[in-house]
mmCIF file of C-alpha atoms in Angstrom:
data_model
loop_
_atom_site.group_PDB
_atom_site.id
_atom_site.type_symbol
_atom_site.label_atom_id
_atom_site.label_comp_id
_atom_site.label_asym_id
_atom_site.label_seq_id
_atom_site.Cartn_x
_atom_site.Cartn_y
_atom_site.Cartn_z
ATOM 1 C CA UNK A 7 27.021 64.129 118.571
ATOM 2 C CA UNK A 8 27.807 60.968 120.535
ATOM 3 C CA UNK A 9 25.828 60.059 123.645
ATOM 4 C CA UNK A 10 29.151 59.760 125.477
ATOM 5 C CA UNK A 11 29.744 63.491 125.071
ATOM 6 C CA UNK A 12 27.145 64.023 127.826
ATOM 7 C CA UNK A 13 29.552 62.364 130.239
ATOM 8 C CA UNK A 14 31.124 65.819 130.295
ATOM 9 C CA UNK A 15 29.363 67.572 133.223
ATOM 10 C CA UNK A 16 29.442 70.993 131.547
ATOM 11 C CA UNK A 17 27.837 69.636 128.394
ATOM 12 C CA UNK A 18 25.315 67.639 130.456
ATOM 13 C CA UNK A 19 24.325 70.730 132.444
ATOM 14 C CA UNK A 20 23.893 72.781 129.257
ATOM 15 C CA UNK A 21 21.826 70.131 127.497
ATOM 16 C CA UNK A 22 19.514 69.324 130.404
ATOM 17 C CA UNK A 23 18.771 72.883 131.584
ATOM 18 C CA UNK A 24 15.857 73.445 129.160
ATOM 19 C CA UNK A 25 14.662 69.837 129.451
ATOM 20 C CA UNK A 26 13.788 69.853 133.155
ATOM 21 C CA UNK A 27 10.962 72.458 133.062
ATOM 22 C CA UNK A 28 9.541 70.977 129.853
ATOM 23 C CA UNK A 29 9.472 67.454 131.268
ATOM 24 C CA UNK A 30 8.080 68.780 134.561
ATOM 25 C CA UNK A 31 5.237 70.524 132.731
ATOM 26 C CA UNK A 32 4.484 67.425 130.608
ATOM 27 C CA UNK A 33 4.449 65.315 133.783
ATOM 28 C CA UNK A 34 2.083 67.682 135.606
ATOM 29 C CA UNK A 35 -0.337 67.904 132.666
ATOM 30 C CA UNK A 36 -0.352 64.156 131.916
ATOM 31 C CA UNK A 37 -0.728 63.099 135.565
ATOM 32 C CA UNK A 38 -3.506 65.612 136.292
ATOM 33 C CA UNK A 39 -5.375 64.858 133.050
ATOM 34 C CA UNK A 40 -4.889 61.085 133.335
ATOM 35 C CA UNK A 41 -5.982 60.914 136.976
ATOM 36 C CA UNK A 42 -8.942 63.252 136.445
ATOM 37 C CA UNK A 43 -10.014 61.234 133.368
ATOM 38 C CA UNK A 44 -9.684 57.963 135.215
ATOM 39 C CA UNK A 45 -11.228 59.147 138.468
ATOM 40 C CA UNK A 46 -14.184 61.171 137.170
ATOM 41 C CA UNK A 47 -14.955 59.872 133.686
ATOM 42 C CA UNK A 48 -14.516 56.091 133.725
ATOM 43 C CA UNK A 49 -17.103 53.593 134.969
ATOM 44 C CA UNK A 50 -16.699 51.147 137.810
ATOM 45 C CA UNK A 51 -15.517 47.654 136.922
ATOM 46 C CA UNK A 52 -18.291 45.062 137.014
ATOM 47 C CA UNK A 53 -16.340 42.914 139.488
ATOM 48 C CA UNK A 54 -13.952 45.281 141.267
ATOM 49 C CA UNK A 55 -16.312 48.235 141.611
ATOM 50 C CA UNK A 56 -14.684 51.644 142.133
ATOM 51 C CA UNK A 57 -11.380 50.091 143.284
ATOM 52 C CA UNK A 58 -10.468 49.846 139.584
ATOM 53 C CA UNK A 59 -9.641 53.577 139.820
ATOM 54 C CA UNK A 60 -6.538 52.602 141.818
ATOM 55 C CA UNK A 61 -5.076 51.173 138.585
ATOM 56 C CA UNK A 62 -4.122 54.717 137.444
ATOM 57 C CA UNK A 63 -1.699 54.984 140.361
ATOM 58 C CA UNK A 64 -0.706 51.377 140.984
ATOM 59 C CA UNK A 65 0.333 50.314 137.465
ATOM 60 C CA UNK A 66 2.365 53.453 136.523
ATOM 61 C CA UNK A 67 4.166 53.494 139.880
ATOM 62 C CA UNK A 68 4.959 49.758 139.731
ATOM 63 C CA UNK A 69 6.187 50.157 136.159
ATOM 64 C CA UNK A 70 8.478 53.008 137.154
ATOM 65 C CA UNK A 71 9.680 51.228 140.302
ATOM 66 C CA UNK A 72 11.074 48.404 138.160
ATOM 67 C CA UNK A 73 12.283 50.537 135.256
ATOM 68 C CA UNK A 74 13.998 53.023 137.569
ATOM 69 C CA UNK A 75 16.115 50.151 138.861
ATOM 70 C CA UNK A 76 16.960 49.104 135.287
ATOM 71 C CA UNK A 77 17.955 52.682 134.489
ATOM 72 C CA UNK A 78 20.193 52.608 137.588
ATOM 73 C CA UNK A 79 21.612 49.285 136.395
ATOM 74 C CA UNK A 80 22.565 50.720 132.991
ATOM 75 C CA UNK A 81 24.061 53.837 134.601
ATOM 76 C CA UNK A 82 25.966 51.668 137.110
ATOM 77 C CA UNK A 83 27.377 49.509 134.319
ATOM 78 C CA UNK A 84 28.490 52.628 132.455
ATOM 79 C CA UNK A 85 30.237 53.784 135.638
ATOM 80 C CA UNK A 86 31.909 50.418 136.265
ATOM 81 C CA UNK A 87 33.064 50.003 132.662
ATOM 82 C CA UNK A 88 33.776 53.553 131.466
ATOM 83 C CA UNK A 89 34.138 55.484 134.775
ATOM 84 C CA UNK A 90 31.857 58.346 133.724
ATOM 85 C CA UNK A 91 30.980 60.263 136.888
ATOM 86 C CA UNK A 92 27.738 61.686 135.489
ATOM 87 C CA UNK A 93 26.334 58.170 135.032
ATOM 88 C CA UNK A 94 27.096 57.253 138.661
ATOM 89 C CA UNK A 95 25.442 60.485 139.810
ATOM 90 C CA UNK A 96 22.415 59.806 137.590
ATOM 91 C CA UNK A 97 22.018 56.381 139.215
ATOM 92 C CA UNK A 98 22.234 58.030 142.643
ATOM 93 C CA UNK A 99 19.627 60.633 141.632
ATOM 94 C CA UNK A 100 17.217 57.951 140.399
ATOM 95 C CA UNK A 101 17.150 56.024 143.686
ATOM 96 C CA UNK A 102 14.882 58.374 145.723
ATOM 97 C CA UNK A 103 12.441 58.504 142.816
ATOM 98 C CA UNK A 104 12.515 54.726 142.458
ATOM 99 C CA UNK A 105 11.992 54.079 146.162
ATOM 100 C CA UNK A 106 9.001 56.453 146.229
ATOM 101 C CA UNK A 107 7.479 54.719 143.198
ATOM 102 C CA UNK A 108 8.005 51.338 144.872
ATOM 103 C CA UNK A 109 6.364 52.582 148.067
ATOM 104 C CA UNK A 110 3.376 53.960 146.127
ATOM 105 C CA UNK A 111 3.020 50.604 144.316
ATOM 106 C CA UNK A 112 3.171 48.705 147.616
ATOM 107 C CA UNK A 113 0.706 51.004 149.413
ATOM 108 C CA UNK A 114 -1.822 51.209 146.570
ATOM 109 C CA UNK A 115 -1.479 47.459 145.998
ATOM 110 C CA UNK A 116 -2.198 46.749 149.655
ATOM 111 C CA UNK A 117 -5.175 49.132 149.686
ATOM 112 C CA UNK A 118 -6.505 47.555 146.476
ATOM 113 C CA UNK A 119 -5.817 44.010 147.654
ATOM 114 C CA UNK A 120 -7.646 44.425 150.939
ATOM 115 C CA UNK A 121 -11.207 44.337 149.528
ATOM 116 C CA UNK A 122 -10.357 42.186 146.467
ATOM 117 C CA UNK A 123 -8.234 39.473 148.091
ATOM 118 C CA UNK A 124 -9.486 39.855 151.654
ATOM 119 C CA UNK A 125 -6.005 40.732 152.918
ATOM 120 C CA UNK A 126 -3.647 43.714 152.834
ATOM 121 C CA UNK A 127 -0.604 41.523 152.370
ATOM 122 C CA UNK A 128 0.323 37.994 151.319
ATOM 123 C CA UNK A 129 3.741 36.396 150.818
ATOM 124 C CA UNK A 130 2.955 36.115 147.147
ATOM 125 C CA UNK A 131 5.958 35.911 144.727
ATOM 126 C CA UNK A 132 5.321 39.297 143.134
ATOM 127 C CA UNK A 133 4.496 41.128 146.373
ATOM 128 C CA UNK A 134 7.483 39.617 148.149
ATOM 129 C CA UNK A 135 9.928 40.428 145.331
ATOM 130 C CA UNK A 136 8.582 43.987 145.288
ATOM 131 C CA UNK A 137 9.137 44.300 149.033
ATOM 132 C CA UNK A 138 12.713 43.050 148.608
ATOM 133 C CA UNK A 139 13.209 45.549 145.765
ATOM 134 C CA UNK A 140 12.034 48.294 148.153
ATOM 135 C CA UNK A 141 14.597 47.148 150.735
ATOM 136 C CA UNK A 142 17.310 47.139 148.045
ATOM 137 C CA UNK A 143 16.419 50.746 147.211
ATOM 138 C CA UNK A 144 16.776 51.703 150.885
ATOM 139 C CA UNK A 145 20.091 49.857 151.117
ATOM 140 C CA UNK A 146 21.343 51.537 147.941
ATOM 141 C CA UNK A 147 20.495 55.027 149.267
ATOM 142 C CA UNK A 148 22.011 54.222 152.665
ATOM 143 C CA UNK A 149 25.231 52.942 151.059
ATOM 144 C CA UNK A 150 25.701 56.187 149.101
ATOM 145 C CA UNK A 151 25.302 58.109 152.385
ATOM 146 C CA UNK A 152 27.582 55.804 154.375
ATOM 147 C CA UNK A 153 30.709 55.803 152.181
ATOM 148 C CA UNK A 154 32.645 59.078 152.254
ATOM 149 C CA UNK A 155 34.839 58.560 149.185
ATOM 150 C CA UNK A 156 32.551 59.258 146.183
ATOM 151 C CA UNK A 157 34.298 56.849 143.795
ATOM 152 C CA UNK A 158 34.261 54.020 146.338
ATOM 153 C CA UNK A 159 30.582 54.763 147.038
ATOM 154 C CA UNK A 160 29.832 54.628 143.303
ATOM 155 C CA UNK A 161 31.683 51.294 142.993
ATOM 156 C CA UNK A 162 29.909 49.682 145.948
ATOM 157 C CA UNK A 163 26.455 50.951 145.053
ATOM 158 C CA UNK A 164 26.947 49.793 141.440
ATOM 159 C CA UNK A 165 27.681 46.273 142.636
ATOM 160 C CA UNK A 166 24.630 46.407 144.923
ATOM 161 C CA UNK A 167 22.581 47.547 141.937
ATOM 162 C CA UNK A 168 23.743 44.545 139.901
ATOM 163 C CA UNK A 169 22.698 42.172 142.692
ATOM 164 C CA UNK A 170 19.355 43.925 143.191
ATOM 165 C CA UNK A 171 18.551 43.589 139.500
ATOM 166 C CA UNK A 172 17.613 39.974 140.168
ATOM 167 C CA UNK A 173 14.697 41.214 142.282
ATOM 168 C CA UNK A 174 13.776 43.881 139.747
ATOM 169 C CA UNK A 175 13.411 41.083 137.168
ATOM 170 C CA UNK A 176 11.523 38.932 139.672
ATOM 171 C CA UNK A 177 9.158 41.826 140.447
ATOM 172 C CA UNK A 178 8.161 41.850 136.788
ATOM 173 C CA UNK A 179 8.159 38.124 136.011
ATOM 174 C CA UNK A 180 7.568 36.392 139.359
ATOM 175 C CA UNK A 181 3.997 35.561 138.384
ATOM 176 C CA UNK A 182 5.228 33.794 135.224
ATOM 177 C CA UNK A 183 8.066 31.960 137.002
ATOM 178 C CA UNK A 184 6.010 30.505 139.845
ATOM 179 C CA UNK A 185 2.503 30.684 138.422
ATOM 180 C CA UNK A 186 0.995 30.960 141.889
ATOM 181 C CA UNK A 187 -0.010 33.596 144.414
ATOM 182 C CA UNK A 188 -2.750 36.199 144.565
ATOM 183 C CA UNK A 189 -1.385 38.765 142.122
ATOM 184 C CA UNK A 190 -2.557 38.418 138.534
ATOM 185 C CA UNK A 191 -0.268 38.594 135.489
ATOM 186 C CA UNK A 192 0.914 41.832 133.927
ATOM 187 C CA UNK A 193 -1.857 44.310 133.089
ATOM 188 C CA UNK A 194 0.188 45.673 130.204
ATOM 189 C CA UNK A 195 2.390 43.582 127.966
ATOM 190 C CA UNK A 196 3.703 43.570 124.431
ATOM 191 C CA UNK A 197 1.818 40.421 123.441
ATOM 192 C CA UNK A 198 -1.444 40.522 121.490
ATOM 193 C CA UNK A 199 -3.616 39.609 124.473
ATOM 194 C CA UNK A 200 -5.672 42.485 125.865
ATOM 195 C CA UNK A 201 -5.965 42.573 129.658
ATOM 196 C CA UNK A 202 -7.424 46.050 130.182
ATOM 197 C CA UNK A 203 -10.613 47.332 128.521
ATOM 198 C CA UNK A 204 -10.196 50.427 126.318
ATOM 199 C CA UNK A 205 -12.234 52.604 128.656
ATOM 200 C CA UNK A 206 -9.582 52.097 131.355
ATOM 201 C CA UNK A 207 -6.636 51.634 128.993
ATOM 202 C CA UNK A 208 -6.383 55.137 127.470
ATOM 203 C CA UNK A 209 -6.418 57.156 130.711
ATOM 204 C CA UNK A 210 -3.941 54.584 132.059
ATOM 205 C CA UNK A 211 -1.588 55.314 129.147
ATOM 206 C CA UNK A 212 -1.806 59.055 129.887
ATOM 207 C CA UNK A 213 -0.949 58.399 133.547
ATOM 208 C CA UNK A 214 1.995 56.191 132.540
ATOM 209 C CA UNK A 215 3.279 58.954 130.232
ATOM 210 C CA UNK A 216 2.996 61.370 133.159
ATOM 211 C CA UNK A 217 4.913 59.098 135.528
ATOM 212 C CA UNK A 218 7.651 58.531 132.914
ATOM 213 C CA UNK A 219 7.990 62.297 132.368
ATOM 214 C CA UNK A 220 8.025 62.902 136.138
ATOM 215 C CA UNK A 221 10.744 60.294 136.588
ATOM 216 C CA UNK A 222 12.847 61.822 133.793
ATOM 217 C CA UNK A 223 12.397 65.370 135.118
ATOM 218 C CA UNK A 224 13.300 64.431 138.695
ATOM 219 C CA UNK A 225 16.290 62.296 137.682
ATOM 220 C CA UNK A 226 17.686 65.051 135.452
ATOM 221 C CA UNK A 227 17.134 67.660 138.172
ATOM 222 C CA UNK A 228 18.646 65.334 140.781
ATOM 223 C CA UNK A 229 21.674 64.597 138.588
ATOM 224 C CA UNK A 230 22.235 68.323 138.035
ATOM 225 C CA UNK A 231 22.046 68.792 141.810
ATOM 226 C CA UNK A 232 24.566 65.994 142.428
ATOM 227 C CA UNK A 233 26.980 67.552 139.902
ATOM 228 C CA UNK A 234 26.638 70.926 141.623
ATOM 229 C CA UNK A 235 26.998 69.327 145.072
ATOM 230 C CA UNK A 236 30.240 67.658 143.998
ATOM 231 C CA UNK A 237 31.623 70.932 142.640
ATOM 232 C CA UNK A 238 30.532 72.683 145.839
ATOM 233 C CA UNK A 239 32.374 70.081 147.905
ATOM 234 C CA UNK A 240 35.576 70.560 145.858
ATOM 235 C CA UNK A 241 35.431 74.369 146.090
ATOM 236 C CA UNK A 242 34.885 74.263 149.843
ATOM 237 C CA UNK A 243 37.867 71.939 150.236
ATOM 238 C CA UNK A 244 40.001 74.359 148.203
ATOM 239 C CA UNK A 245 38.836 77.259 150.400
ATOM 240 C CA UNK A 246 39.784 75.355 153.550
ATOM 241 C CA UNK A 247 43.182 74.449 152.121
ATOM 242 C CA UNK A 248 43.789 78.067 151.125
ATOM 243 C CA UNK A 249 42.827 79.256 154.639
ATOM 244 C CA UNK A 250 45.078 76.700 156.357
ATOM 245 C CA UNK B 29 -17.586 63.659 142.567
ATOM 246 C CA UNK B 30 -18.119 60.082 141.355
ATOM 247 C CA UNK B 31 -20.035 57.652 143.498
ATOM 248 C CA UNK B 32 -17.369 55.354 144.949
ATOM 249 C CA UNK B 33 -19.814 53.091 146.761
ATOM 250 C CA UNK B 34 -18.600 50.705 149.429
ATOM 251 C CA UNK B 35 -14.949 51.104 148.379
ATOM 252 C CA UNK B 36 -14.796 54.869 148.963
ATOM 253 C CA UNK B 37 -12.326 54.508 151.853
ATOM 254 C CA UNK B 38 -9.893 52.352 149.851
ATOM 255 C CA UNK B 39 -9.946 54.569 146.752
ATOM 256 C CA UNK B 40 -9.600 57.776 148.785
ATOM 257 C CA UNK B 41 -6.778 56.250 150.822
ATOM 258 C CA UNK B 42 -4.875 55.173 147.681
ATOM 259 C CA UNK B 43 -5.191 58.602 146.049
ATOM 260 C CA UNK B 44 -4.428 60.480 149.291
ATOM 261 C CA UNK B 45 -1.326 58.439 150.141
ATOM 262 C CA UNK B 46 -0.012 58.684 146.566
ATOM 263 C CA UNK B 47 -0.580 62.456 146.500
ATOM 264 C CA UNK B 48 1.341 62.870 149.768
ATOM 265 C CA UNK B 49 4.239 60.684 148.583
ATOM 266 C CA UNK B 50 4.511 62.306 145.130
ATOM 267 C CA UNK B 51 4.248 65.844 146.528
ATOM 268 C CA UNK B 52 6.841 65.038 149.187
ATOM 269 C CA UNK B 53 9.217 63.578 146.587
ATOM 270 C CA UNK B 54 8.939 66.624 144.307
ATOM 271 C CA UNK B 55 9.345 69.006 147.268
ATOM 272 C CA UNK B 56 12.482 67.203 148.495
ATOM 273 C CA UNK B 57 14.158 67.019 145.053
ATOM 274 C CA UNK B 58 13.295 70.617 144.065
ATOM 275 C CA UNK B 59 14.138 71.964 147.535
ATOM 276 C CA UNK B 60 17.561 70.298 147.610
ATOM 277 C CA UNK B 61 18.270 71.501 144.059
ATOM 278 C CA UNK B 62 17.552 75.108 145.090
ATOM 279 C CA UNK B 63 19.629 74.842 148.294
ATOM 280 C CA UNK B 64 22.675 73.374 146.540
ATOM 281 C CA UNK B 65 22.461 75.882 143.668
ATOM 282 C CA UNK B 66 22.339 78.830 146.101
ATOM 283 C CA UNK B 67 25.252 77.453 148.128
ATOM 284 C CA UNK B 68 27.339 76.932 144.985
ATOM 285 C CA UNK B 69 26.565 80.462 143.776
ATOM 286 C CA UNK B 70 27.709 81.854 147.146
ATOM 287 C CA UNK B 71 30.993 79.946 147.060
ATOM 288 C CA UNK B 72 31.648 80.790 143.404
ATOM 289 C CA UNK B 73 30.815 84.433 144.165
ATOM 290 C CA UNK B 74 33.441 84.500 146.952
ATOM 291 C CA UNK B 75 35.935 82.840 144.636
ATOM 292 C CA UNK B 76 35.363 85.238 141.749
ATOM 293 C CA UNK B 77 34.919 88.341 143.917
#
């Protein structure tokens, strides 16, 4: 079956109904196990002390903050090119999750940075691009709320998403582009270099799996809600027209 | 409870704030899903009944 068949709302609703509770359960188990493992059963870092335990929240949330925007970008492109409503609604559903992940990354980063860098905040390339990404998320959510016509709202928010993608890329690669600032390079990357010791790495992977599953569960649930909300809106309009 | 040493406040603050934000997010998404589903069932019930 083609992926495009899920652009049909009825088929999408049928396919995702069993997925949401499964993904929710996987998310709950992975996050609880990963955080408990990291918090209770890993040692302090020889330089950073117990603040290293913040990595289990900061890295997964930052990862999802950026990747949520890329998921919205793909969904927005599908909307702009193929006009599939489900993809526009999926992008809309991902925004609240993405903004929360961005906020968690900013807050935990500030709390972690305070004792390590001696400041809560610096206008460092990565921190600044993350803050701008957060503002783009807020603008994206506000734009969906502000435009009454759903297709026009999907068009405008998709364009905003394309523009904001620059900052999503910068959030990930700002350190490499400018090679300055307080924030270190990526903790996790696909190259051979190892930046995180195994004792921290494995619980971190479990936490990342949990955050990915949580994101997927909430986006699917949110998309299902948006589909229902749109049908509800249409039915209420029909009722009003019938009463008039 | 692990010994968090001189960074106990920072670690507790990071975990506490994240727990509040994640719980709030899940509550908002699940709550809205339930509200919309109930409202749609009511309207569809009127339509079919």
